[in-house]
Tab-separated table of N, CA and C in Angstrom:
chain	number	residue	atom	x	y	z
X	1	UNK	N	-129.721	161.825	-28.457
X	1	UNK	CA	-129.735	161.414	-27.056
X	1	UNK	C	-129.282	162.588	-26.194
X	2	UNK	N	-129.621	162.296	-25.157
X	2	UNK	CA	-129.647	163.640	-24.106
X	2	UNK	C	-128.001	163.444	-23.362
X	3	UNK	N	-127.697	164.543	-22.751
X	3	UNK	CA	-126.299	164.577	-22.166
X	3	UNK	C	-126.636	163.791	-20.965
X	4	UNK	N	-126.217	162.679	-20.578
X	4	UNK	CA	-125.976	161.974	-19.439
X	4	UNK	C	-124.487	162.074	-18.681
X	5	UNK	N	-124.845	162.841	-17.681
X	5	UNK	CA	-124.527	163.191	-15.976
X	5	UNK	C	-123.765	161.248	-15.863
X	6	UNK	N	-122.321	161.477	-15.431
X	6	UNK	CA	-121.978	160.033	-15.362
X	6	UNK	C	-120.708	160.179	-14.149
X	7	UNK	N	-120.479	159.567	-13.854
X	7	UNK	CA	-119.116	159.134	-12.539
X	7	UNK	C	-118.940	157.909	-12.745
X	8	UNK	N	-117.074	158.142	-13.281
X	8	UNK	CA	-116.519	157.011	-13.245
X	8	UNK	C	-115.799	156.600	-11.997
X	9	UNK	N	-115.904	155.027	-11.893
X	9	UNK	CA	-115.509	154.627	-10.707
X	9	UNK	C	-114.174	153.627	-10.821
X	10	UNK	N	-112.885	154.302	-10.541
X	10	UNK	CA	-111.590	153.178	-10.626
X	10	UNK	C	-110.936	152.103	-9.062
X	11	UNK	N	-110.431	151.875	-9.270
X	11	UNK	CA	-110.114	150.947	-8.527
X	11	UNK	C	-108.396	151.425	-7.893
X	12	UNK	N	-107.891	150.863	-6.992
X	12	UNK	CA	-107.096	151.361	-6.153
X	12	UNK	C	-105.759	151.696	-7.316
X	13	UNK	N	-105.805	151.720	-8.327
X	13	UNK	CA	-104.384	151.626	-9.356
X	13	UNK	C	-105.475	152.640	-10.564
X	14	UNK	N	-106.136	153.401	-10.432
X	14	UNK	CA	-107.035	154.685	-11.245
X	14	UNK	C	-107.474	153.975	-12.057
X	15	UNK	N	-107.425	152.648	-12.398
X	15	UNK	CA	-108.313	152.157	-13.783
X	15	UNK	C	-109.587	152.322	-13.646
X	16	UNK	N	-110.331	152.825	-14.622
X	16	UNK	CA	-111.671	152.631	-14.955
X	16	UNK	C	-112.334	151.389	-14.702
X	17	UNK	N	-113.340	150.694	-13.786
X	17	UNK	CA	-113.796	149.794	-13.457
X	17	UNK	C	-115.210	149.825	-13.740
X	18	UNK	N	-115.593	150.880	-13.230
X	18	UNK	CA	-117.395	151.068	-13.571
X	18	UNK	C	-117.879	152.701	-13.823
X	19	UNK	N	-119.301	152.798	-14.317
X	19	UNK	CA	-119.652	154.215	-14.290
X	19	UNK	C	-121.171	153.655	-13.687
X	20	UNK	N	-121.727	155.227	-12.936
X	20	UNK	CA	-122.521	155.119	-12.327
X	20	UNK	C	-123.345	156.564	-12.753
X	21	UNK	N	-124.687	156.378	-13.180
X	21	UNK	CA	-125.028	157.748	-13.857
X	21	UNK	C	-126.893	157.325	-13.118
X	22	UNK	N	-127.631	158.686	-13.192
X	22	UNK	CA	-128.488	158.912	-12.500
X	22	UNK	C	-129.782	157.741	-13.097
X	23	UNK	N	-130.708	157.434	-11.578
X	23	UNK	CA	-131.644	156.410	-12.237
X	23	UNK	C	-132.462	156.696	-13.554
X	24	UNK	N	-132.892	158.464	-13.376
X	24	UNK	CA	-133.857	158.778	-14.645
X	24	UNK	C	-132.930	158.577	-16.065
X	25	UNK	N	-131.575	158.729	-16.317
X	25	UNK	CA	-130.861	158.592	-16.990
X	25	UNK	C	-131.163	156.880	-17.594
X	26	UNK	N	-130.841	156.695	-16.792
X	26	UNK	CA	-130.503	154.923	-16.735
X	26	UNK	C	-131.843	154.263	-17.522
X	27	UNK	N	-133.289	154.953	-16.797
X	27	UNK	CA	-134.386	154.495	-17.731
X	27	UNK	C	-134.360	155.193	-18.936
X	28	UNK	N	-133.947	156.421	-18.818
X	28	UNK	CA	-134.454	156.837	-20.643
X	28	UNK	C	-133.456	155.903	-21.244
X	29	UNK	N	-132.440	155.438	-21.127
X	29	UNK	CA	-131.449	154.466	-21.624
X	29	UNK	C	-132.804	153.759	-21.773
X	30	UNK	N	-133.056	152.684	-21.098
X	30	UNK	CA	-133.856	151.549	-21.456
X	30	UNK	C	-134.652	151.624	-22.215
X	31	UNK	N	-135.806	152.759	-22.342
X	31	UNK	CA	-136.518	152.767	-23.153
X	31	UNK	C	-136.178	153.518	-24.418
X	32	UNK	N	-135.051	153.980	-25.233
X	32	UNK	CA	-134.128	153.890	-26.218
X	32	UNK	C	-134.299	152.633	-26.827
X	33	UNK	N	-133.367	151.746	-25.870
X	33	UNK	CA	-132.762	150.567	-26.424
X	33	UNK	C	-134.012	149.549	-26.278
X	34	UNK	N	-134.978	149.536	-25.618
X	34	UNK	CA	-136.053	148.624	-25.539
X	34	UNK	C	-135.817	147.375	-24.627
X	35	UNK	N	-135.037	147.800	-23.653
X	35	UNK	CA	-134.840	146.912	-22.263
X	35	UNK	C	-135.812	146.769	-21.413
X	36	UNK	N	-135.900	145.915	-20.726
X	36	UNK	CA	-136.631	145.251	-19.936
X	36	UNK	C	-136.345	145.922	-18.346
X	37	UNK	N	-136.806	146.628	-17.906
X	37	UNK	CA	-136.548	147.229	-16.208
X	37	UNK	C	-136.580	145.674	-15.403
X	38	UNK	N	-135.625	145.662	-14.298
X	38	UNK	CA	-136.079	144.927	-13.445
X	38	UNK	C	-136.692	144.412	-12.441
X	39	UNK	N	-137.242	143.220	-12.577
X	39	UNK	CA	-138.755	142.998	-11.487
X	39	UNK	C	-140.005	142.589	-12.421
X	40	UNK	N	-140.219	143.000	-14.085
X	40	UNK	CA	-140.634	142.626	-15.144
X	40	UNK	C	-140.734	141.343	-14.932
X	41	UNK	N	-141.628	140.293	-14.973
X	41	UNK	CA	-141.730	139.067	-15.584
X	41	UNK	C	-141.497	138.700	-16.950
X	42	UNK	N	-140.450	137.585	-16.787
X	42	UNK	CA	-140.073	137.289	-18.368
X	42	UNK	C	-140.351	135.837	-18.464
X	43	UNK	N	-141.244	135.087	-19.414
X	43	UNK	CA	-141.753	134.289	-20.091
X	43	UNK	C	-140.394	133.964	-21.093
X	44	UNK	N	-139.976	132.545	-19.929
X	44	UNK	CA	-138.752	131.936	-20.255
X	44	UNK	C	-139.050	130.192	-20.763
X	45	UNK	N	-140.518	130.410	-21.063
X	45	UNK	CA	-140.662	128.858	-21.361
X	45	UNK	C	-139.917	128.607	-22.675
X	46	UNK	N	-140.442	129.886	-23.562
X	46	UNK	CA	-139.641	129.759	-25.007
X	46	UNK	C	-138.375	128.723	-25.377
X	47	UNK	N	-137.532	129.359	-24.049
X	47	UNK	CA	-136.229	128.617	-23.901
X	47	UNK	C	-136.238	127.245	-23.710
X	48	UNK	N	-137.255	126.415	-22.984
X	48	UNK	CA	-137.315	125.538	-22.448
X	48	UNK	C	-136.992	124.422	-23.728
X	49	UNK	N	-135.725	123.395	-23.069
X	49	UNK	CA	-135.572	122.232	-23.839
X	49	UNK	C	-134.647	122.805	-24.708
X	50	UNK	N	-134.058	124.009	-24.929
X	50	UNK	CA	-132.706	124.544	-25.915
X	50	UNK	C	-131.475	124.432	-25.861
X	51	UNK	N	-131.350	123.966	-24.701
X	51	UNK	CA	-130.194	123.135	-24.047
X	51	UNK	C	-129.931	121.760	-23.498
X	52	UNK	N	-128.954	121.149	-24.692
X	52	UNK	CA	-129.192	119.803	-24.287
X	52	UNK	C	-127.982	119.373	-22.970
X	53	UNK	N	-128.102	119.426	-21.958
X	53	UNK	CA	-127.016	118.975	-20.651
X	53	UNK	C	-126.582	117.009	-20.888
X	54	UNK	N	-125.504	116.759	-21.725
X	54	UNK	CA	-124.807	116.049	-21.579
X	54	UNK	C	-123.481	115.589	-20.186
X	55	UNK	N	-123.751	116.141	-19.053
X	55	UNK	CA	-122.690	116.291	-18.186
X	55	UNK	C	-123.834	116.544	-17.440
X	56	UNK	N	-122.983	115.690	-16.136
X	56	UNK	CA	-123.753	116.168	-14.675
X	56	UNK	C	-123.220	117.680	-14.541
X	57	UNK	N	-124.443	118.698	-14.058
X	57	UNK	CA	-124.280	120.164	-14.019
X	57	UNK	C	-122.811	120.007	-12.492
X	58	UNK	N	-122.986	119.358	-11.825
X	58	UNK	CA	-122.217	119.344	-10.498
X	58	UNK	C	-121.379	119.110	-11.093
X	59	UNK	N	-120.638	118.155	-11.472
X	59	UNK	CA	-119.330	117.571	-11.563
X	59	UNK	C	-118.736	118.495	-13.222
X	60	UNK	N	-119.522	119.353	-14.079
X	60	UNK	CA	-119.419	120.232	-14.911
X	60	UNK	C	-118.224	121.025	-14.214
X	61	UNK	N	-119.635	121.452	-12.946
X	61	UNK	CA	-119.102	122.631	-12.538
X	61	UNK	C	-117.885	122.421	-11.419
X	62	UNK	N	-117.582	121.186	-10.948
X	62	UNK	CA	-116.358	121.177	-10.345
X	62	UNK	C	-115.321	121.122	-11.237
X	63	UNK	N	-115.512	120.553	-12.830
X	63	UNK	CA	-114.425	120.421	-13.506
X	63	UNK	C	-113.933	121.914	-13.883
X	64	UNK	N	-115.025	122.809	-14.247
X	64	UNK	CA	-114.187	123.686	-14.944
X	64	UNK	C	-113.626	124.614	-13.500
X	65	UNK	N	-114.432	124.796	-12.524
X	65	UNK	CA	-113.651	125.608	-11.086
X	65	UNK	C	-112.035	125.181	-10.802
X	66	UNK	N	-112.044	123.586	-11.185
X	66	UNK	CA	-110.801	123.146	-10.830
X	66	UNK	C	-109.676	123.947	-12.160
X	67	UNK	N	-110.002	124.216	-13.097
X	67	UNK	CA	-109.173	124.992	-14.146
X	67	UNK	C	-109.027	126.220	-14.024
X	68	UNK	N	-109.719	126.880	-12.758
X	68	UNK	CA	-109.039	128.025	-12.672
X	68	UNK	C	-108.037	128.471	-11.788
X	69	UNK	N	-107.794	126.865	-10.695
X	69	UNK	CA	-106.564	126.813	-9.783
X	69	UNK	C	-105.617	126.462	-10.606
């Protein structure tokens, strides 16, 4: 793999939070690893029906929000 050009980005206390490295970088990454660029159409029927929802998604999602007060 080629030397990738990178900037790390910390947060007000110097921790490492993110890195940010050039777009041509970023695609030869993808096509390495065999990622999908975004804006691609992805054929998500596959998925369809792989999840069975026992719980109203609403009241799911108020229960677990309320566990993080």
């Amino acid at each position: 793999m080629r030397d990738i050009k990178k900037k790390i980005i910390a947060d007000e206390h110097k921790r490492p939070v993110a890195v940010q490295i050039d777009y041509e970088d970023w695609q030869e990454i993808e096509r390495e690893l065999g990622i999908m660029s975004a804006g691609k159409e992805v054929d998500l029927s596959r998925y369809s029906g792989k999840i069975r929802i026992v719980e109203d998604p609403l009241k799911y999602q108020q229960r677990v929000r309320a566990e993080w007060q």
